[in-house]
PDB file of C-alpha atoms in Angstrom:
ATOM      1  CA  MET E   1      65.879   8.106  62.841  1.00 59.00           C
ATOM      2  CA  THR E   2      64.482  11.532  63.740  1.00 68.00           C
ATOM      3  CA  ALA E   3      60.614  11.849  64.164  1.00 61.00           C
ATOM      4  CA  SER E   4      60.290  13.834  60.869  1.00 62.00           C
ATOM      5  CA  GLY E   5      62.039  10.895  59.026  1.00 61.00           C
ATOM      6  CA  LYS E   6      59.642   8.415  60.659  1.00 59.00           C
ATOM      7  CA  ILE E   7      56.728  10.398  59.402  1.00 64.00           C
ATOM      8  CA  VAL E   8      57.930  10.635  55.882  1.00 56.00           C
ATOM      9  CA  SER E   9      58.704   6.846  55.962  1.00 66.00           C
ATOM     10  CA  GLY E  10      55.261   6.105  57.108  1.00 60.00           C
ATOM     11  CA  VAL E  11      53.633   8.276  54.479  1.00 58.00           C
ATOM     12  CA  ARG E  12      55.612   6.570  51.836  1.00 67.00           C
ATOM     13  CA  THR E  13      54.822   3.095  53.180  1.00 69.00           C
ATOM     14  CA  PHE E  14      50.965   4.127  53.373  1.00 57.00           C
ATOM     15  CA  ALA E  15      51.113   5.452  49.836  1.00 61.00           C
ATOM     16  CA  ALA E  16      52.830   2.296  48.402  1.00 63.00           C
ATOM     17  CA  ASP E  17      50.260   0.080  50.263  1.00 60.00           C
ATOM     18  CA  VAL E  18      47.428   2.225  48.901  1.00 54.00           C
ATOM     19  CA  THR E  19      48.874   2.114  45.295  1.00 63.00           C
ATOM     20  CA  GLU E  20      49.307  -1.680  45.596  1.00 64.00           C
ATOM     21  CA  GLY E  21      46.003  -2.231  46.856  1.00 58.00           C
ATOM     22  CA  PHE E  22      44.452  -0.019  44.184  1.00 52.00           C
ATOM     23  CA  LEU E  23      46.279  -1.820  41.402  1.00 52.00           C
ATOM     24  CA  GLU E  24      45.259  -5.254  42.900  1.00 59.00           C
ATOM     25  CA  ILE E  25      41.620  -4.022  43.140  1.00 57.00           C
ATOM     26  CA  THR E  26      41.673  -2.727  39.584  1.00 54.00           C
ATOM     27  CA  HIS E  27      43.204  -5.853  38.217  1.00 56.00           C
ATOM     28  CA  ASN E  28      40.597  -8.008  39.965  1.00 57.00           C
ATOM     29  CA  SER E  29      37.882  -5.625  38.632  1.00 57.00           C
ATOM     30  CA  PHE E  30      39.070  -5.855  35.070  1.00 58.00           C
ATOM     31  CA  ALA E  31      39.277  -9.755  35.555  1.00 59.00           C
ATOM     32  CA  LEU E  32      35.673  -9.676  36.814  1.00 55.00           C
ATOM     33  CA  ILE E  33      34.478  -7.651  33.996  1.00 65.00           C
ATOM     34  CA  GLY E  34      36.079  -9.883  31.436  1.00 62.00           C
ATOM     35  CA  LEU E  35      34.638 -13.010  33.090  1.00 54.00           C
ATOM     36  CA  ALA E  36      31.259 -11.201  33.004  1.00 59.00           C
ATOM     37  CA  VAL E  37      31.639 -10.225  29.413  1.00 63.00           C
ATOM     38  CA  ALA E  38      32.876 -13.747  28.390  1.00 61.00           C
ATOM     39  CA  PHE E  39      29.872 -15.307  30.210  1.00 59.00           C
ATOM     40  CA  VAL E  40      27.388 -12.997  28.597  1.00 60.00           C
ATOM     41  CA  VAL E  41      28.896 -13.787  25.027  1.00 61.00           C
ATOM     42  CA  ILE E  42      28.789 -17.554  25.765  1.00 68.00           C
ATOM     43  CA  ALA E  43      25.199 -17.272  26.937  1.00 60.00           C
ATOM     44  CA  LEU E  44      24.134 -15.229  23.986  1.00 57.00           C
ATOM     45  CA  THR E  45      25.843 -17.507  21.588  1.00 70.00           C
ATOM     46  CA  ALA E  46      24.133 -20.680  23.276  1.00 67.00           C
ATOM     47  CA  ARG E  47      20.776 -18.892  23.543  1.00 66.00           C
ATOM     48  CA  PRO E  48      19.815 -17.006  20.268  1.00 72.00           C
ATOM     49  CA  ASP E  49      16.445 -16.293  21.796  1.00 72.00           C
ATOM     50  CA  LEU E  50      18.211 -14.204  24.512  1.00 65.00           C
ATOM     51  CA  ARG E  51      20.294 -12.347  21.971  1.00 65.00           C
ATOM     52  CA  GLN E  52      17.076 -11.588  19.991  1.00 72.00           C
ATOM     53  CA  ALA E  53      15.306 -10.390  22.993  1.00 73.00           C
ATOM     54  CA  GLY E  54      18.009  -8.184  24.106  1.00 70.00           C
ATOM     55  CA  GLU E  55      18.436  -6.664  20.593  1.00 70.00           C
ATOM     56  CA  GLU E  56      14.701  -5.876  20.460  1.00 77.00           C
ATOM     57  CA  GLN E  57      14.773  -4.213  23.972  1.00 76.00           C
ATOM     58  CA  LEU E  58      17.692  -2.262  23.035  1.00 70.00           C
ATOM     59  CA  MET E  59      16.308  -1.137  19.665  1.00 70.00           C
ATOM     60  CA  ASN E  60      12.919  -0.207  21.493  1.00 72.00           C
ATOM     61  CA  TRP E  61      14.758   1.843  23.785  1.00 68.00           C
ATOM     62  CA  LEU E  62      16.608   3.697  21.026  1.00 67.00           C
ATOM     63  CA  GLN E  63      13.454   4.173  19.083  1.00 64.00           C
ATOM     64  CA  ALA E  64      11.721   5.558  22.250  1.00 69.00           C
ATOM     65  CA  ARG E  65      14.539   7.993  22.759  1.00 67.00           C
ATOM     66  CA  GLN E  66      14.326   9.045  19.172  1.00 62.00           C
ATOM     67  CA  VAL E  67      10.512   9.428  19.474  1.00 62.00           C
ATOM     68  CA  GLU E  68      10.976  11.782  22.697  1.00 66.00           C
ATOM     69  CA  MET E  69      13.647  13.931  20.602  1.00 69.00           C
ATOM     70  CA  LEU E  70      11.533  14.127  17.620  1.00 63.00           C
ATOM     71  CA  GLY E  71       8.110  14.368  19.046  1.00 70.00           C
ATOM     72  CA  MET E  72       6.576  11.914  16.456  1.00 66.00           C
ATOM     73  CA  PRO E  73       6.476   8.205  15.988  1.00 67.00           C
ATOM     74  CA  ILE E  74       9.229   6.478  13.912  1.00 66.00           C
ATOM     75  CA  GLU E  75       8.117   3.850  11.434  1.00 64.00           C
ATOM     76  CA  PRO E  76      11.021   2.971   9.119  1.00 67.00           C
ATOM     77  CA  GLU E  77       8.761   0.348   7.241  1.00 67.00           C
ATOM     78  CA  ALA E  78       6.145   3.121   6.370  1.00 67.00           C
ATOM     79  CA  SER E  79       7.516   3.422   2.883  1.00 66.00           C
ATOM     80  CA  GLU E  80       7.054  -0.365   2.310  1.00 69.00           C
ATOM     81  CA  ARG E  81       3.299   0.058   2.889  1.00 73.00           C
ATOM     82  CA  ALA E  82       3.016   2.850   0.208  1.00 80.00           C
ATOM     83  CA  THR E  83       1.495   1.863  -3.126  1.00 88.00           C
ATOM     84  CA  ALA E  84       4.119   3.684  -5.096  1.00 91.00           C
ATOM     85  CA  VAL E  85       6.922   3.005  -7.439  1.00 92.00           C
ATOM     86  CA  ASN E  86       9.329   5.256  -9.577  1.00 94.00           C
ATOM     87  CA  PRO E  87       7.852   5.640 -12.837  1.00 94.00           C
ATOM     88  CA  LYS E  88      11.129   5.665 -14.523  1.00 93.00           C
ATOM     89  CA  ASP E  89      11.532   2.038 -13.417  1.00 95.00           C
ATOM     90  CA  LEU E  90       8.683   1.090 -15.573  1.00 96.00           C
ATOM     91  CA  PRO E  91       8.760  -0.149 -19.169  1.00 96.00           C
ATOM     92  CA  LYS E  92       8.513   2.780 -21.819  1.00 96.00           C
ATOM     93  CA  GLU E  93       4.878   1.988 -22.548  1.00 97.00           C
ATOM     94  CA  GLN E  94       3.683   1.790 -18.980  1.00 97.00           C
ATOM     95  CA  ALA E  95       5.708   4.895 -17.930  1.00 97.00           C
ATOM     96  CA  ALA E  96       3.935   6.852 -20.897  1.00 97.00           C
ATOM     97  CA  VAL E  97       0.453   5.644 -19.644  1.00 97.00           C
ATOM     98  CA  ALA E  98       1.367   6.515 -16.082  1.00 97.00           C
ATOM     99  CA  PHE E  99       2.515  10.082 -16.718  1.00 96.00           C
ATOM    100  CA  TRP E 100      -0.565  10.772 -19.096  1.00 96.00           C
ATOM    101  CA  LEU E 101      -2.880   9.652 -16.384  1.00 96.00           C
ATOM    102  CA  SER E 102      -1.115  11.420 -13.610  1.00 95.00           C
ATOM    103  CA  LYS E 103      -1.410  14.690 -15.541  1.00 94.00           C
ATOM    104  CA  LYS E 104      -4.944  14.242 -16.633  1.00 95.00           C
ATOM    105  CA  TYR E 105      -6.348  13.176 -13.285  1.00 95.00           C
ATOM    106  CA  ARG E 106      -4.006  15.235 -11.076  1.00 94.00           C
ATOM    107  CA  VAL E 107      -2.620  12.367  -9.259  1.00 95.00           C
ATOM    108  CA  ALA E 108       1.031  11.734  -8.203  1.00 95.00           C
ATOM    109  CA  PRO E 109       2.822   9.629 -10.649  1.00 96.00           C
ATOM    110  CA  GLU E 110       4.226   7.265  -8.142  1.00 96.00           C
ATOM    111  CA  PRO E 111       1.161   5.697  -6.883  1.00 95.00           C
ATOM    112  CA  LEU E 112      -0.371   5.860 -10.521  1.00 96.00           C
ATOM    113  CA  SER E 113       2.864   3.825 -11.730  1.00 97.00           C
ATOM    114  CA  ALA E 114       2.192   1.097  -9.076  1.00 96.00           C
ATOM    115  CA  LEU E 115      -1.457   0.775 -10.364  1.00 97.00           C
ATOM    116  CA  VAL E 116      -0.315   0.776 -14.053  1.00 97.00           C
ATOM    117  CA  ALA E 117       2.244  -1.878 -13.404  1.00 97.00           C
ATOM    118  CA  GLU E 118      -0.394  -3.972 -11.507  1.00 96.00           C
ATOM    119  CA  ALA E 119      -2.888  -3.378 -14.242  1.00 97.00           C
ATOM    120  CA  TYR E 120      -0.439  -4.835 -16.843  1.00 97.00           C
ATOM    121  CA  GLU E 121       0.436  -7.694 -14.870  1.00 96.00           C
ATOM    122  CA  ILE E 122      -2.942  -8.887 -13.868  1.00 95.00           C
ATOM    123  CA  GLY E 123      -4.386  -7.880 -17.338  1.00 96.00           C
ATOM    124  CA  THR E 124      -1.865 -10.342 -19.004  1.00 94.00           C
ATOM    125  CA  ARG E 125      -3.204 -13.127 -16.588  1.00 93.00           C
ATOM    126  CA  ALA E 126      -6.836 -12.205 -16.991  1.00 93.00           C
ATOM    127  CA  LYS E 127      -6.530 -11.742 -20.769  1.00 94.00           C
ATOM    128  CA  ILE E 128      -7.904  -8.404 -20.397  1.00 96.00           C
ATOM    129  CA  ASP E 129      -6.276  -5.259 -21.937  1.00 97.00           C
ATOM    130  CA  PRO E 130      -4.601  -3.237 -19.113  1.00 97.00           C
ATOM    131  CA  THR E 131      -5.514   0.001 -20.633  1.00 97.00           C
ATOM    132  CA  LEU E 132      -9.092  -1.026 -20.354  1.00 97.00           C
ATOM    133  CA  ILE E 133      -8.663  -1.839 -16.620  1.00 97.00           C
ATOM    134  CA  LEU E 134      -7.074   1.536 -16.280  1.00 98.00           C
ATOM    135  CA  ALA E 135      -9.985   3.231 -18.234  1.00 97.00           C
ATOM    136  CA  ILE E 136     -12.529   1.630 -15.795  1.00 97.00           C
ATOM    137  CA  MET E 137     -10.589   3.044 -12.835  1.00 97.00           C
ATOM    138  CA  ALA E 138     -10.491   6.372 -14.362  1.00 96.00           C
ATOM    139  CA  ILE E 139     -14.087   6.550 -15.127  1.00 95.00           C
ATOM    140  CA  GLU E 140     -15.270   4.955 -11.900  1.00 95.00           C
ATOM    141  CA  SER E 141     -13.229   6.697  -9.457  1.00 96.00           C
ATOM    142  CA  SER E 142     -10.775   9.178 -11.103  1.00 95.00           C
ATOM    143  CA  PHE E 143      -8.113   7.107  -9.201  1.00 96.00           C
ATOM    144  CA  ASN E 144      -9.435   7.902  -5.718  1.00 95.00           C
ATOM    145  CA  PRO E 145      -8.876   4.706  -3.782  1.00 95.00           C
ATOM    146  CA  PHE E 146     -11.234   5.905  -1.150  1.00 95.00           C
ATOM    147  CA  ALA E 147     -14.183   6.731  -3.410  1.00 95.00           C
ATOM    148  CA  GLU E 148     -17.743   5.509  -2.500  1.00 94.00           C
ATOM    149  CA  SER E 149     -20.942   5.777  -4.380  1.00 92.00           C
ATOM    150  CA  ALA E 150     -24.352   6.327  -2.951  1.00 91.00           C
ATOM    151  CA  VAL E 151     -25.190   2.617  -3.151  1.00 90.00           C
ATOM    152  CA  GLY E 152     -21.967   1.393  -1.513  1.00 91.00           C
ATOM    153  CA  ALA E 153     -19.613   1.013  -4.490  1.00 94.00           C
ATOM    154  CA  GLN E 154     -16.217   1.452  -2.968  1.00 95.00           C
ATOM    155  CA  GLY E 155     -12.630   1.938  -4.046  1.00 95.00           C
ATOM    156  CA  LEU E 156     -10.685   2.475  -7.439  1.00 96.00           C
ATOM    157  CA  MET E 157     -12.931   0.074  -9.390  1.00 96.00           C
ATOM    158  CA  GLN E 158     -16.092   0.777  -7.434  1.00 95.00           C
ATOM    159  CA  VAL E 159     -16.895  -2.702  -6.585  1.00 94.00           C
ATOM    160  CA  MET E 160     -19.932  -3.377  -4.441  1.00 93.00           C
ATOM    161  CA  THR E 161     -18.114  -4.650  -1.456  1.00 91.00           C
ATOM    162  CA  ARG E 162     -21.099  -6.029   0.458  1.00 92.00           C
ATOM    163  CA  VAL E 163     -22.012  -8.183  -2.804  1.00 91.00           C
ATOM    164  CA  HIS E 164     -18.475  -9.351  -3.311  1.00 93.00           C
ATOM    165  CA  THR E 165     -17.342  -9.832   0.241  1.00 92.00           C
ATOM    166  CA  ASP E 166     -16.195 -13.437  -0.577  1.00 93.00           C
ATOM    167  CA  LYS E 167     -13.868 -12.031  -2.982  1.00 93.00           C
ATOM    168  CA  TYR E 168     -12.062 -10.085  -0.355  1.00 93.00           C
ATOM    169  CA  GLN E 169     -11.595 -12.885   1.910  1.00 91.00           C
ATOM    170  CA  ASN E 170      -8.184 -13.784   0.279  1.00 89.00           C
ATOM    171  CA  PHE E 171      -7.173 -10.307   1.134  1.00 92.00           C
ATOM    172  CA  GLY E 172      -7.933 -10.232   4.818  1.00 93.00           C
ATOM    173  CA  GLY E 173     -11.621  -9.101   4.713  1.00 93.00           C
ATOM    174  CA  HIS E 174     -13.757  -6.270   3.394  1.00 92.00           C
ATOM    175  CA  PHE E 175     -11.701  -3.539   4.573  1.00 94.00           C
ATOM    176  CA  ALA E 176      -9.204  -4.554   1.706  1.00 94.00           C
ATOM    177  CA  ALA E 177     -11.645  -2.652  -0.697  1.00 94.00           C
ATOM    178  CA  PHE E 178      -9.760   0.403   0.329  1.00 95.00           C
ATOM    179  CA  ASP E 179      -6.333  -1.042  -0.416  1.00 94.00           C
ATOM    180  CA  PRO E 180      -5.751   0.059  -4.002  1.00 95.00           C
ATOM    181  CA  VAL E 181      -4.034  -3.221  -5.382  1.00 94.00           C
ATOM    182  CA  SER E 182      -6.695  -5.548  -3.686  1.00 95.00           C
ATOM    183  CA  ASN E 183      -9.557  -3.410  -5.044  1.00 96.00           C
ATOM    184  CA  LEU E 184      -7.921  -3.606  -8.401  1.00 96.00           C
ATOM    185  CA  ARG E 185      -7.600  -7.319  -8.414  1.00 95.00           C
ATOM    186  CA  VAL E 186     -11.102  -7.921  -7.115  1.00 95.00           C
ATOM    187  CA  GLY E 187     -12.570  -5.452  -9.670  1.00 96.00           C
ATOM    188  CA  VAL E 188     -10.719  -7.255 -12.449  1.00 96.00           C
ATOM    189  CA  LYS E 189     -12.360 -10.613 -11.353  1.00 95.00           C
ATOM    190  CA  VAL E 190     -15.777  -8.988 -11.365  1.00 95.00           C
ATOM    191  CA  LEU E 191     -15.121  -7.655 -14.791  1.00 96.00           C
ATOM    192  CA  GLN E 192     -13.914 -11.037 -15.987  1.00 95.00           C
ATOM    193  CA  GLU E 193     -17.090 -12.727 -14.829  1.00 94.00           C
ATOM    194  CA  CYS E 194     -19.201  -9.871 -16.353  1.00 94.00           C
ATOM    195  CA  ILE E 195     -17.457 -10.247 -19.849  1.00 94.00           C
ATOM    196  CA  ALA E 196     -17.946 -14.124 -19.687  1.00 94.00           C
ATOM    197  CA  ARG E 197     -21.488 -13.912 -18.772  1.00 93.00           C
ATOM    198  CA  ALA E 198     -22.585 -11.210 -21.438  1.00 91.00           C
ATOM    199  CA  GLY E 199     -20.376 -12.727 -24.183  1.00 93.00           C
ATOM    200  CA  SER E 200     -18.782  -9.620 -25.173  1.00 93.00           C
ATOM    201  CA  LEU E 201     -16.816  -6.668 -24.006  1.00 93.00           C
ATOM    202  CA  GLU E 202     -19.412  -3.982 -24.307  1.00 91.00           C
ATOM    203  CA  GLY E 203     -22.044  -6.338 -22.735  1.00 91.00           C
ATOM    204  CA  GLY E 204     -19.630  -7.073 -19.878  1.00 92.00           C
ATOM    205  CA  LEU E 205     -19.327  -3.396 -19.137  1.00 94.00           C
ATOM    206  CA  ARG E 206     -23.010  -3.121 -18.873  1.00 91.00           C
ATOM    207  CA  PHE E 207     -23.207  -5.949 -16.569  1.00 92.00           C
ATOM    208  CA  TYR E 208     -20.308  -4.424 -14.474  1.00 92.00           C
ATOM    209  CA  VAL E 209     -22.240  -1.142 -14.024  1.00 89.00           C
ATOM    210  CA  GLY E 210     -25.391  -3.031 -13.113  1.00 85.00           C
ATOM    211  CA  ALA E 211     -27.179  -2.132 -16.383  1.00 81.00           C
ATOM    212  CA  GLY E 212     -27.111  -5.650 -17.988  1.00 74.00           C
ATOM    213  CA  ASN E 213     -30.870  -5.875 -18.031  1.00 77.00           C
ATOM    214  CA  MET E 214     -31.579  -2.182 -18.655  1.00 81.00           C
ATOM    215  CA  ALA E 215     -32.199  -0.407 -21.874  1.00 79.00           C
ATOM    216  CA  ASP E 216     -29.867   2.292 -21.121  1.00 84.00           C
ATOM    217  CA  ASP E 217     -26.421   2.231 -19.136  1.00 85.00           C
ATOM    218  CA  GLY E 218     -26.305   6.031 -18.968  1.00 86.00           C
ATOM    219  CA  GLY E 219     -23.398   6.074 -21.397  1.00 91.00           C
ATOM    220  CA  TYR E 220     -21.069   4.222 -19.163  1.00 92.00           C
ATOM    221  CA  ALA E 221     -19.636   1.775 -21.810  1.00 90.00           C
ATOM    222  CA  ALA E 222     -19.112   4.585 -24.169  1.00 92.00           C
ATOM    223  CA  LYS E 223     -17.186   6.490 -21.652  1.00 94.00           C
ATOM    224  CA  VAL E 224     -14.923   3.596 -20.800  1.00 95.00           C
ATOM    225  CA  MET E 225     -14.348   2.626 -24.272  1.00 94.00           C
ATOM    226  CA  ALA E 226     -13.421   6.181 -25.266  1.00 94.00           C
ATOM    227  CA  GLU E 227     -10.995   6.436 -22.518  1.00 96.00           C
ATOM    228  CA  HIS E 228      -9.733   3.033 -23.419  1.00 96.00           C
ATOM    229  CA  PHE E 229      -9.016   4.033 -26.891  1.00 95.00           C
ATOM    230  CA  ARG E 230      -7.104   7.263 -25.719  1.00 96.00           C
ATOM    231  CA  LEU E 231      -5.014   5.104 -23.483  1.00 96.00           C
ATOM    232  CA  ARG E 232      -4.160   2.610 -26.327  1.00 96.00           C
ATOM    233  CA  GLN E 233      -2.991   5.678 -28.346  1.00 96.00           C
ATOM    234  CA  VAL E 234      -0.952   6.896 -25.483  1.00 96.00           C
ATOM    235  CA  ALA E 235       0.545   3.412 -24.893  1.00 96.00           C
ATOM    236  CA  GLY E 236       1.476   3.402 -28.644  1.00 94.00           C
ATOM    237  CA  GLY E 237       3.532   6.606 -28.325  1.00 93.00           C
ATOM    238  CA  ARG E 238       1.042   9.113 -29.700  1.00 93.00           C
ATOM    239  CA  ALA E 239       0.584  12.494 -28.169  1.00 92.00           C
ATOM    240  CA  VAL E 240      -3.086  12.592 -27.006  1.00 91.00           C
ATOM    241  CA  PRO E 241      -4.417  15.890 -25.747  1.00 89.00           C
ATOM    242  CA  PHE E 242      -6.085  15.991 -22.278  1.00 78.00           C
ATOM    243  CA  ASN E 243      -9.828  16.300 -21.979  1.00 69.00           C
ATOM    244  CA  PRO E 244     -11.398  17.395 -18.763  1.00 57.00           C
ATOM    245  CA  PRO E 245     -11.582  14.379 -16.570  1.00 56.00           C
ATOM    246  CA  PRO E 246     -15.242  12.971 -15.939  1.00 51.00           C
ATOM    247  CA  SER E 247     -16.864  13.646 -12.703  1.00 49.00           C
ATOM    248  CA  LEU E 248     -16.352  11.252  -9.849  1.00 44.00           C
ATOM    249  CA  SER E 249     -18.869   8.421  -9.995  1.00 45.00           C
ATOM    250  CA  THR E 250     -19.588   9.089  -6.295  1.00 39.00           C
ATOM    251  CA  GLN E 251     -20.242  12.798  -6.811  1.00 37.00           C
ATOM    252  CA  ALA E 252     -22.245  12.745 -10.164  1.00 38.00           C
ATOM    253  CA  PRO E 253     -25.820  14.075  -9.916  1.00 38.00           C
ATOM    254  CA  VAL E 254     -28.138  11.087 -10.234  1.00 36.00           C
ATOM    255  CA  GLN E 255     -31.827  10.289 -10.133  1.00 36.00           C
ATOM    256  CA  SER E 256     -32.953   8.349  -7.080  1.00 32.00           C
ATOM    257  CA  ILE E 257     -32.854   4.607  -7.613  1.00 33.00           C
ATOM    258  CA  PRO E 258     -34.736   2.185  -5.547  1.00 36.00           C
ATOM    259  CA  ALA E 259     -32.744  -0.614  -3.736  1.00 34.00           C
ATOM    260  CA  ALA E 260     -34.290  -3.364  -5.942  1.00 36.00           C
ATOM    261  CA  ALA E 261     -34.589  -2.792  -9.733  1.00 38.00           C
ATOM    262  CA  PRO E 262     -38.220  -2.334 -10.802  1.00 36.00           C
ATOM    263  CA  ARG E 263     -39.566  -4.579 -13.460  1.00 37.00           C
ATOM    264  CA  THR E 264     -39.531  -1.655 -15.881  1.00 39.00           C
ATOM    265  CA  PRO E 265     -36.205   0.036 -15.116  1.00 40.00           C
ATOM    266  CA  THR E 266     -35.626   3.679 -15.570  1.00 40.00           C
ATOM    267  CA  PRO E 267     -32.357   5.177 -16.729  1.00 40.00           C
ATOM    268  CA  ALA E 268     -30.092   6.206 -14.157  1.00 40.00           C
ATOM    269  CA  ALA E 269     -26.666   7.780 -13.544  1.00 40.00           C
ATOM    270  CA  VAL E 270     -23.603   5.423 -13.852  1.00 40.00           C
ATOM    271  CA  SER E 271     -22.488   6.161 -10.258  1.00 41.00           C
ATOM    272  CA  ASP E 272     -25.455   4.266  -8.687  1.00 43.00           C
ATOM    273  CA  LYS E 273     -25.109   1.109 -10.518  1.00 46.00           C
ATOM    274  CA  VAL E 274     -21.391   0.043 -10.197  1.00 48.00           C
ATOM    275  CA  ALA E 275     -20.399  -3.588 -10.083  1.00 53.00           C
ATOM    276  CA  LEU E 276     -23.939  -4.963  -9.065  1.00 52.00           C
ATOM    277  CA  LEU E 277     -22.906  -8.360 -10.386  1.00 49.00           C
ATOM    278  CA  THR E 278     -24.157 -10.841  -7.918  1.00 45.00           C
ATOM    279  CA  PRO E 279     -21.477 -13.257  -6.569  1.00 46.00           C
ATOM    280  CA  GLY E 280     -23.248 -16.486  -7.857  1.00 43.00           C
ATOM    281  CA  LEU E 281     -22.072 -16.027 -11.587  1.00 43.00           C
TER     282      LEU E 281
END
């Protein structure tokens, strides 16, 4: 065999050896990968906690990457925290009330729809007309869930949080005063106690506004009953014109009122007497 033939033969032998070795290594590598995958699957099947931890870490990594790309936090559950429902999903009567209040008080219909639905549900349980509950919210706060009066009445129904702290315990504490649904439920409970104490609706409204022992409630009961009447008409399918909404109770000009009511009380604006009912009713 010539020298060139030996060289060609050697190159072919080398190439064949390399190819065989590569195939063997690749075969063994795929086998190792297969064994590793099988081991991981078995481990995750036997240990659900490991699988959950792995899924959480992967999800956190993906969310972190998405936050970096968008430049803002990602909260897929944020919409679940919102107090809002589609008004078209409400019964006809409730939808009519929600749309009317939305237009009059210039509040989005979706959150108002949630409040209307809640008022109807809790009003049925408490045996209080739901449109009365909504009328109180309208007069008290104009549906501002963060409203606060000069004397500390807070939220949609302007409940005196420091007086009724015990009622908020079932909702996680006094900060729940600014949760619309929690404030509504506590406010209805206070209203229920006021009506029971007074023995009449009008008297209960006077107690609710803190004017039960006063000669004048500043026209509060009349305002609530007038709005209640309009809402009953709306609920009944009648076309009711919009009147200018009342001033927010937290912004109405008022006379100064002492912390404790004097022996001979003087008339004061409604906003400074909201839900002053003591808890020991």
